[in-house]
Coordinates of C-alpha atoms in Angstrom, one line a residue:
M1 CA 108.9 18.3 116.3
N2 CA 107.0 21.3 115.0
A3 CA 105.0 23.3 117.6
E4 CA 102.0 25.4 116.7
P5 CA 102.6 29.1 117.3
R6 CA 100.6 30.4 120.3
I7 CA 98.5 33.4 119.4
L8 CA 98.5 36.0 122.2
R9 CA 95.2 37.8 122.2
T10 CA 94.5 41.1 123.8
Q11 CA 91.7 41.6 126.3
A12 CA 89.5 43.1 123.7
E13 CA 90.0 40.2 121.4
E14 CA 89.3 37.7 124.2
T15 CA 86.1 39.6 125.0
L16 CA 85.0 39.5 121.3
A17 CA 85.6 35.8 121.2
L18 CA 83.4 35.3 124.3
E19 CA 80.7 37.6 122.9
F20 CA 80.6 35.8 119.6
A21 CA 80.4 32.4 121.4
A22 CA 77.5 33.7 123.5
A23 CA 75.6 35.4 120.7
R24 CA 76.1 33.1 117.8
T25 CA 72.8 31.3 118.3
Q26 CA 70.8 34.5 118.8
L27 CA 72.1 36.3 115.7
P28 CA 69.6 36.3 112.8
G29 CA 70.1 34.4 109.6
S30 CA 69.6 31.2 107.6
P31 CA 71.9 28.2 108.0
A32 CA 74.0 29.5 105.2
I33 CA 74.4 32.9 106.9
A34 CA 75.2 31.1 110.2
A35 CA 78.0 29.2 108.4
A36 CA 79.2 32.5 106.9
R37 CA 79.3 34.0 110.3
E38 CA 81.5 31.2 111.6
N39 CA 83.9 31.6 108.7
A40 CA 84.0 35.3 109.1
F41 CA 84.8 35.1 112.8
A42 CA 87.5 32.5 112.1
A43 CA 89.0 35.0 109.6
F44 CA 88.9 37.7 112.2
Q45 CA 90.6 35.6 114.8
K46 CA 93.3 34.6 112.4
Q47 CA 94.2 38.3 111.8
G48 CA 93.2 39.7 115.2
L49 CA 92.6 43.4 115.6
P50 CA 94.5 45.5 113.1
H51 CA 97.8 46.8 114.3
R52 CA 100.8 48.9 113.1
R53 CA 102.2 45.9 111.2
T54 CA 99.0 45.6 109.2
E55 CA 100.0 47.8 106.3
A56 CA 96.5 49.0 105.5
W57 CA 96.0 50.0 109.2
R58 CA 99.5 51.2 109.8
Y59 CA 98.5 54.5 111.4
T60 CA 95.4 53.2 113.3
D61 CA 96.6 50.6 115.7
L62 CA 93.4 49.1 117.0
R63 CA 95.2 46.5 119.0
A64 CA 96.7 49.3 121.1
L65 CA 93.8 51.7 120.9
L66 CA 90.9 49.3 121.8
R67 CA 91.6 48.1 125.4
T68 CA 88.1 47.1 126.1
V69 CA 84.9 46.2 124.1
P70 CA 81.5 47.3 125.3
P71 CA 78.6 44.7 125.4
L72 CA 77.3 43.6 122.1
A73 CA 74.0 45.1 120.9
I74 CA 72.0 41.9 120.1
G75 CA 68.5 43.1 119.6
P76 CA 66.2 46.1 119.0
T77 CA 66.0 48.5 121.9
A78 CA 62.9 50.3 122.9
E79 CA 64.6 53.7 122.4
T80 CA 62.3 56.2 120.7
S81 CA 63.9 59.4 121.7
L82 CA 66.4 60.2 119.0
L83 CA 69.3 62.6 119.2
A84 CA 69.1 66.1 117.6
D85 CA 68.9 66.1 113.8
P86 CA 72.5 66.7 112.6
L87 CA 71.2 68.3 109.4
P88 CA 68.2 70.5 110.3
G89 CA 66.6 72.0 107.3
L90 CA 67.8 69.5 104.8
D91 CA 64.8 67.7 103.1
R92 CA 65.3 64.0 102.9
A93 CA 63.7 60.6 103.6
R94 CA 65.0 58.9 106.7
L95 CA 65.7 55.3 107.4
V96 CA 66.6 55.1 111.1
V97 CA 68.8 52.4 112.5
V98 CA 69.1 52.4 116.3
D99 CA 71.8 50.4 118.0
G100 CA 72.1 48.2 115.0
S101 CA 68.5 47.5 114.2
F102 CA 66.3 49.2 111.6
R103 CA 63.3 51.0 113.1
P104 CA 60.6 51.6 110.5
E105 CA 58.3 53.3 113.0
L106 CA 60.9 56.0 113.5
S107 CA 61.6 56.4 109.8
D108 CA 60.2 58.7 107.1
L109 CA 59.7 57.0 103.7
A110 CA 57.7 59.7 102.0
G111 CA 58.8 60.9 98.5
I112 CA 60.7 57.7 97.5
D113 CA 58.0 55.8 95.7
G114 CA 59.4 53.0 93.6
V115 CA 62.2 52.3 95.9
T116 CA 62.1 49.1 97.9
I117 CA 63.2 49.3 101.5
R118 CA 63.6 46.2 103.6
P119 CA 65.2 45.4 107.0
L120 CA 68.4 43.5 106.5
V121 CA 67.3 40.9 109.0
D122 CA 64.7 39.7 106.4
L123 CA 67.5 39.2 103.9
L124 CA 69.6 37.4 106.5
Q125 CA 66.8 35.0 107.2
E126 CA 66.4 34.4 103.4
G127 CA 70.2 33.9 103.0
D128 CA 70.4 36.6 100.4
A129 CA 73.4 35.9 98.2
R130 CA 74.3 39.6 97.9
I131 CA 75.3 39.8 101.6
G132 CA 79.1 39.7 101.7
L133 CA 79.6 39.6 98.0
Q134 CA 81.2 43.1 97.6
V135 CA 83.5 42.7 100.6
A136 CA 84.5 39.0 100.1
S137 CA 87.9 39.9 98.7
L138 CA 88.9 42.7 101.1
N139 CA 90.7 40.6 103.7
D140 CA 89.9 43.2 106.3
A141 CA 89.7 42.1 109.9
M142 CA 87.0 44.6 110.9
V143 CA 84.9 43.8 107.9
S144 CA 85.2 40.1 108.9
L145 CA 84.1 41.0 112.5
N146 CA 81.1 42.9 111.1
S147 CA 80.2 39.9 108.9
A148 CA 80.3 37.6 112.0
L149 CA 78.3 39.9 114.3
M150 CA 76.0 41.9 112.0
L151 CA 72.6 42.4 113.6
G152 CA 70.7 44.4 111.1
G153 CA 70.6 47.4 108.8
V154 CA 68.7 48.3 105.7
A155 CA 68.5 47.1 102.1
I156 CA 67.7 49.8 99.5
D157 CA 66.8 48.7 96.0
V158 CA 66.4 51.5 93.4
P159 CA 65.0 49.8 90.2
A160 CA 66.3 50.4 86.7
G161 CA 65.2 53.7 85.3
V162 CA 63.9 55.2 88.5
R163 CA 64.9 58.7 89.5
I164 CA 64.6 59.7 93.1
E165 CA 65.1 63.4 93.7
R166 CA 64.6 63.3 97.5
A167 CA 67.7 62.3 99.3
I168 CA 67.5 59.0 101.2
E169 CA 69.2 59.1 104.6
I170 CA 70.4 56.1 106.5
A171 CA 70.5 57.5 110.0
H172 CA 72.7 55.4 112.3
V173 CA 72.0 56.2 115.9
T174 CA 73.7 54.7 119.0
T175 CA 71.9 55.4 122.3
S176 CA 74.2 53.8 124.9
A177 CA 77.6 52.2 125.5
V178 CA 77.2 49.2 123.3
A179 CA 79.1 47.7 120.3
S180 CA 76.9 47.6 117.2
H181 CA 77.6 46.0 113.9
V182 CA 75.4 47.4 111.1
H183 CA 75.3 46.0 107.6
N184 CA 73.5 47.8 104.7
L185 CA 72.9 46.8 101.1
V186 CA 72.2 49.4 98.4
T187 CA 71.4 48.4 94.8
V188 CA 70.9 51.0 92.1
G189 CA 69.6 49.7 88.7
D190 CA 70.6 50.7 85.2
D191 CA 69.8 54.4 84.3
A192 CA 68.6 55.1 87.8
F193 CA 69.4 58.2 89.9
V194 CA 69.6 58.5 93.7
R195 CA 71.1 60.6 96.4
I196 CA 72.2 58.6 99.5
L197 CA 73.1 60.2 102.8
E198 CA 74.8 58.3 105.6
T199 CA 74.7 59.9 109.1
H200 CA 76.3 58.6 112.3
V201 CA 75.5 60.1 115.7
G202 CA 75.6 59.1 119.3
P203 CA 75.6 60.6 122.8
A204 CA 78.6 62.5 124.1
G205 CA 80.7 60.9 126.8
S206 CA 79.6 57.4 125.9
A207 CA 82.3 54.9 125.0
Y208 CA 80.3 53.0 122.4
Q209 CA 81.7 51.4 119.3
A210 CA 80.1 51.4 115.9
N211 CA 81.2 49.1 113.1
I212 CA 79.2 49.7 109.9
V213 CA 79.6 48.0 106.5
T214 CA 77.7 49.1 103.4
E215 CA 77.8 47.1 100.2
A216 CA 76.6 48.9 97.0
T217 CA 76.3 48.4 93.3
A218 CA 75.5 51.0 90.7
G219 CA 74.2 49.7 87.4
H220 CA 75.1 50.9 83.9
R221 CA 74.5 54.6 83.2
A222 CA 73.3 55.1 86.8
K223 CA 74.1 58.4 88.6
V224 CA 74.7 58.1 92.3
V225 CA 75.4 61.0 94.7
W226 CA 76.5 59.7 98.2
A227 CA 77.4 61.8 101.2
K228 CA 78.5 60.6 104.7
L229 CA 78.5 62.6 107.9
Q230 CA 80.3 61.1 110.8
S231 CA 79.5 63.1 113.9
E232 CA 79.6 60.4 116.5
G233 CA 79.9 61.1 120.3
D234 CA 83.3 62.4 121.5
A235 CA 84.2 59.2 123.4
S236 CA 83.2 56.7 120.7
V237 CA 84.9 54.5 118.2
H238 CA 83.6 54.7 114.6
L239 CA 84.7 52.2 111.9
G240 CA 82.9 52.6 108.6
T241 CA 83.3 50.7 105.3
L242 CA 81.7 51.3 101.9
A243 CA 82.4 48.9 99.1
V244 CA 80.8 49.9 95.8
T245 CA 81.0 48.5 92.2
I246 CA 80.1 50.8 89.4
G247 CA 79.0 49.8 85.9
T248 CA 79.4 51.2 82.3
E249 CA 79.1 55.0 81.9
T250 CA 78.1 55.3 85.6
A251 CA 78.7 58.5 87.6
F252 CA 79.5 58.0 91.3
D253 CA 80.2 61.1 93.5
H254 CA 81.0 60.6 97.1
L255 CA 81.8 63.0 100.0
T256 CA 82.9 62.1 103.6
L257 CA 82.7 64.7 106.4
M258 CA 84.4 63.5 109.6
I259 CA 84.1 65.6 112.7
G260 CA 83.2 63.2 115.5
A261 CA 84.4 60.2 117.6
A262 CA 87.6 59.8 119.6
I263 CA 88.9 57.2 117.2
S264 CA 87.5 56.8 113.7
R265 CA 88.3 55.2 110.4
S266 CA 86.3 55.6 107.2
Q267 CA 87.3 53.3 104.3
T268 CA 85.9 53.3 100.8
F269 CA 86.6 50.7 98.1
V270 CA 85.5 51.6 94.6
T271 CA 85.7 49.0 91.8
Y272 CA 85.0 49.7 88.1
S273 CA 83.2 46.9 86.3
G274 CA 82.2 48.8 83.1
E275 CA 84.0 51.2 80.7
N276 CA 83.7 55.0 80.6
A277 CA 82.6 55.2 84.3
R278 CA 83.5 58.2 86.4
A279 CA 84.0 58.5 90.2
G280 CA 84.5 61.7 92.2
L281 CA 85.7 61.0 95.7
F282 CA 86.0 63.9 98.2
G283 CA 86.6 64.3 101.9
A284 CA 86.8 66.9 104.6
T285 CA 88.0 66.1 108.1
M286 CA 87.9 68.5 111.1
L287 CA 89.6 67.4 114.3
R288 CA 90.3 68.9 117.7
G289 CA 91.6 67.7 121.1
K290 CA 93.0 64.2 120.9
Q291 CA 90.8 62.9 118.2
H292 CA 92.2 60.4 115.7
A293 CA 90.6 60.1 112.3
D294 CA 91.8 57.8 109.4
I295 CA 90.4 58.0 105.9
A296 CA 91.4 55.0 103.6
L297 CA 90.5 54.9 100.0
S298 CA 91.0 52.2 97.3
V299 CA 90.0 52.9 93.7
D300 CA 90.3 49.8 91.4
H301 CA 90.3 50.5 87.7
A302 CA 89.7 47.0 86.4
V303 CA 88.4 48.0 82.9
P304 CA 89.4 50.6 80.2
N305 CA 88.5 54.2 79.9
G306 CA 87.7 54.9 83.6
A307 CA 88.2 58.3 85.3
S308 CA 88.5 59.1 88.9
R309 CA 89.2 62.3 90.9
E310 CA 90.0 62.3 94.6
L311 CA 90.4 65.4 96.7
F312 CA 90.7 65.1 100.5
K313 CA 91.3 67.9 102.9
A314 CA 91.9 67.8 106.7
V315 CA 92.0 70.4 109.4
M316 CA 93.7 69.5 112.7
D317 CA 93.7 71.4 115.9
G318 CA 95.0 70.6 119.4
R319 CA 96.8 67.3 119.6
S320 CA 94.7 65.6 117.0
E321 CA 95.9 63.1 114.4
G322 CA 94.6 63.0 110.8
V323 CA 95.4 60.1 108.4
F324 CA 94.8 59.7 104.7
Q325 CA 95.8 56.5 102.9
G326 CA 94.8 56.5 99.2
R327 CA 95.5 53.9 96.5
I328 CA 94.7 54.0 92.8
I329 CA 95.0 50.6 91.1
V330 CA 95.1 50.3 87.3
R331 CA 94.8 46.7 86.1
P332 CA 96.6 45.5 82.9
D333 CA 93.4 45.8 80.8
A334 CA 92.5 49.2 82.1
Q335 CA 94.0 51.2 79.3
K336 CA 93.1 55.0 78.9
T337 CA 92.5 55.3 82.7
D338 CA 92.6 58.8 84.0
G339 CA 93.1 59.0 87.8
R340 CA 94.1 62.0 89.9
M341 CA 94.4 62.2 93.7
M342 CA 95.2 65.2 95.9
T343 CA 95.5 65.4 99.7
Q344 CA 95.9 68.6 101.7
G345 CA 96.3 69.1 105.4
L346 CA 96.0 72.3 107.4
L347 CA 97.5 72.3 110.9
L348 CA 96.0 74.8 113.4
S349 CA 98.3 73.7 116.2
E350 CA 102.0 72.8 116.6
D351 CA 100.9 69.6 118.4
A352 CA 98.6 68.3 115.6
S353 CA 99.7 65.7 113.1
F354 CA 98.8 64.6 109.6
F355 CA 99.9 61.3 108.0
V356 CA 99.5 60.8 104.3
K357 CA 100.2 57.7 102.3
P358 CA 99.2 58.0 98.6
E359 CA 99.9 55.0 96.3
L360 CA 99.7 54.3 92.6
E361 CA 99.7 50.7 91.4
I362 CA 99.8 50.9 87.6
F363 CA 99.9 47.7 85.4
A364 CA 98.8 49.3 82.1
D365 CA 101.0 51.6 79.9
D366 CA 98.5 54.0 78.3
V367 CA 97.2 55.8 81.3
Q368 CA 97.3 59.2 83.0
C369 CA 97.6 59.0 86.8
A370 CA 99.0 61.4 89.4
H371 CA 98.9 62.1 93.1
G372 CA 100.0 65.0 95.3
A373 CA 100.0 65.9 98.9
T374 CA 100.7 69.0 100.9
S375 CA 100.6 69.9 104.6
G376 CA 101.2 73.2 106.4
E377 CA 99.9 76.0 108.5
I378 CA 97.6 79.0 107.6
D379 CA 99.4 81.3 105.2
E380 CA 100.7 84.1 107.4
D381 CA 100.7 86.6 104.5
I382 CA 97.0 86.1 103.7
L383 CA 96.2 86.1 107.4
F384 CA 98.1 89.4 107.9
Y385 CA 96.1 90.9 105.0
L386 CA 92.8 90.1 106.6
L387 CA 93.9 91.3 110.0
S388 CA 95.1 94.6 108.4
R389 CA 91.6 95.0 107.1
G390 CA 90.2 95.0 110.6
L391 CA 89.0 91.4 110.9
P392 CA 89.5 89.8 114.3
R393 CA 92.0 86.9 114.3
A394 CA 89.4 84.2 115.0
E395 CA 87.1 85.5 112.2
A396 CA 90.0 85.7 109.8
E397 CA 91.1 82.1 110.5
T398 CA 87.5 80.9 110.2
L399 CA 87.2 82.6 106.8
L400 CA 90.4 80.9 105.6
V401 CA 89.6 77.5 107.0
T402 CA 86.1 77.6 105.4
A403 CA 87.6 78.5 102.1
F404 CA 90.1 75.7 102.4
L405 CA 87.4 73.0 103.0
A406 CA 84.9 74.4 100.5
E407 CA 86.6 73.0 97.5
A408 CA 86.3 69.4 98.8
I409 CA 82.7 69.8 100.0
E410 CA 81.5 71.5 96.8
G411 CA 83.2 68.7 94.8
L412 CA 80.1 66.5 95.5
G413 CA 78.1 68.7 93.1
D414 CA 75.0 68.6 95.3
E415 CA 74.0 72.1 96.4
A416 CA 71.6 71.2 99.2
I417 CA 73.9 68.6 100.8
G418 CA 76.9 70.8 100.3
E419 CA 75.3 73.7 102.0
A420 CA 74.2 71.5 105.0
F421 CA 77.8 70.2 105.3
E422 CA 79.3 73.7 105.0
Q423 CA 77.0 74.8 107.9
I424 CA 78.4 72.0 110.0
S425 CA 82.0 73.1 109.3
R426 CA 81.0 76.7 110.2
N427 CA 79.5 75.5 113.5
W428 CA 82.7 73.6 114.2
L429 CA 84.8 76.7 113.6
A430 CA 82.4 78.8 115.7
A431 CA 82.8 76.4 118.6
R432 CA 86.6 76.6 118.1
G433 CA 86.5 80.4 118.2
Q434 CA 84.5 80.3 121.4
E435 CA 86.9 77.9 123.0
A436 CA 89.8 80.2 122.1
A437 CA 88.1 83.3 123.4

């Protein structure tokens, strides 16, 4: 007699099952979306929360880290008092998403004429076939959980040939200790140009959890600049996923800056669907205390003549943990692919850790691919040189750390966003200097 194996669920997984059972009839969407939610939650339950034996989540064991789950955000809140602007002085349009729901009355849509902005809830009601299309093959438990519980978000449609010079920010704001599941869609037409900015903020000391999934497509010959700032509250959990497909001769440049949250993971999946496309993927992580931040990257060269450059840098202080897992896949037909990946970690404390796992999966024979990784402390010779010129130690270290991160931040190639992000890194270093004083 064969017995069905008994699945032991954690308290957090049991809570999620109860929340889905209670919320399933209140969540927005057509009958087709409702059926997709059921399938997605079944997929999540089959896998459970990712743990150390889940290879893609090896260094971020959510089964151990998530002991509890806060109440699910299931509807728009009346909150109108937003947190401080994380990027003061940076000109951009703002699409504000509060506790999982798009809030047009708090948004600024000026300067983006020609772009269509819609609440995701409208697309859910219509059963838009694009929802879930880019993430269908990821087999990721947290993406499945988002697909089951997604409440809202925004859909941005940039028509073919339209150029939008003003950056468009999707401002994700959490106001209290809730679990929110935001789902965004971004569609960029052929020959279009757009600058997308993701920001994620929430209150300090609040143990909220944010699970955000964004699906994007960039048409042929499109140019997309995309920057993400994760500056969540210090007790929060942030899980962010971007899945993007780029077309022929498309240029896609992406930068992630991670400074917030107690536990965070930012994962990016890039798939090439057209030849002669180029992607530049950059990241800068700054951690202190007991923060844990994981950056996961997958670049899938599915067609010939694609190029990708990845540069990720991380600075760890205190007892923090930084993680980078990067994979470049070159399919059998993707001849003449050119892919390079570099990761560098800078440890400011003996108790800090940095885990790196670069991977190359190459199934074509006429390609150029490479990866490298380094980790170490501040160069004592250079530090001594600066000290010998009269610089205080804190100022000298700030100068060296700023220079270390600058290469990754400047890789985006957008001067205004780059300067705003560099100011955030300088503020982080100034706060570190004050703590040390």
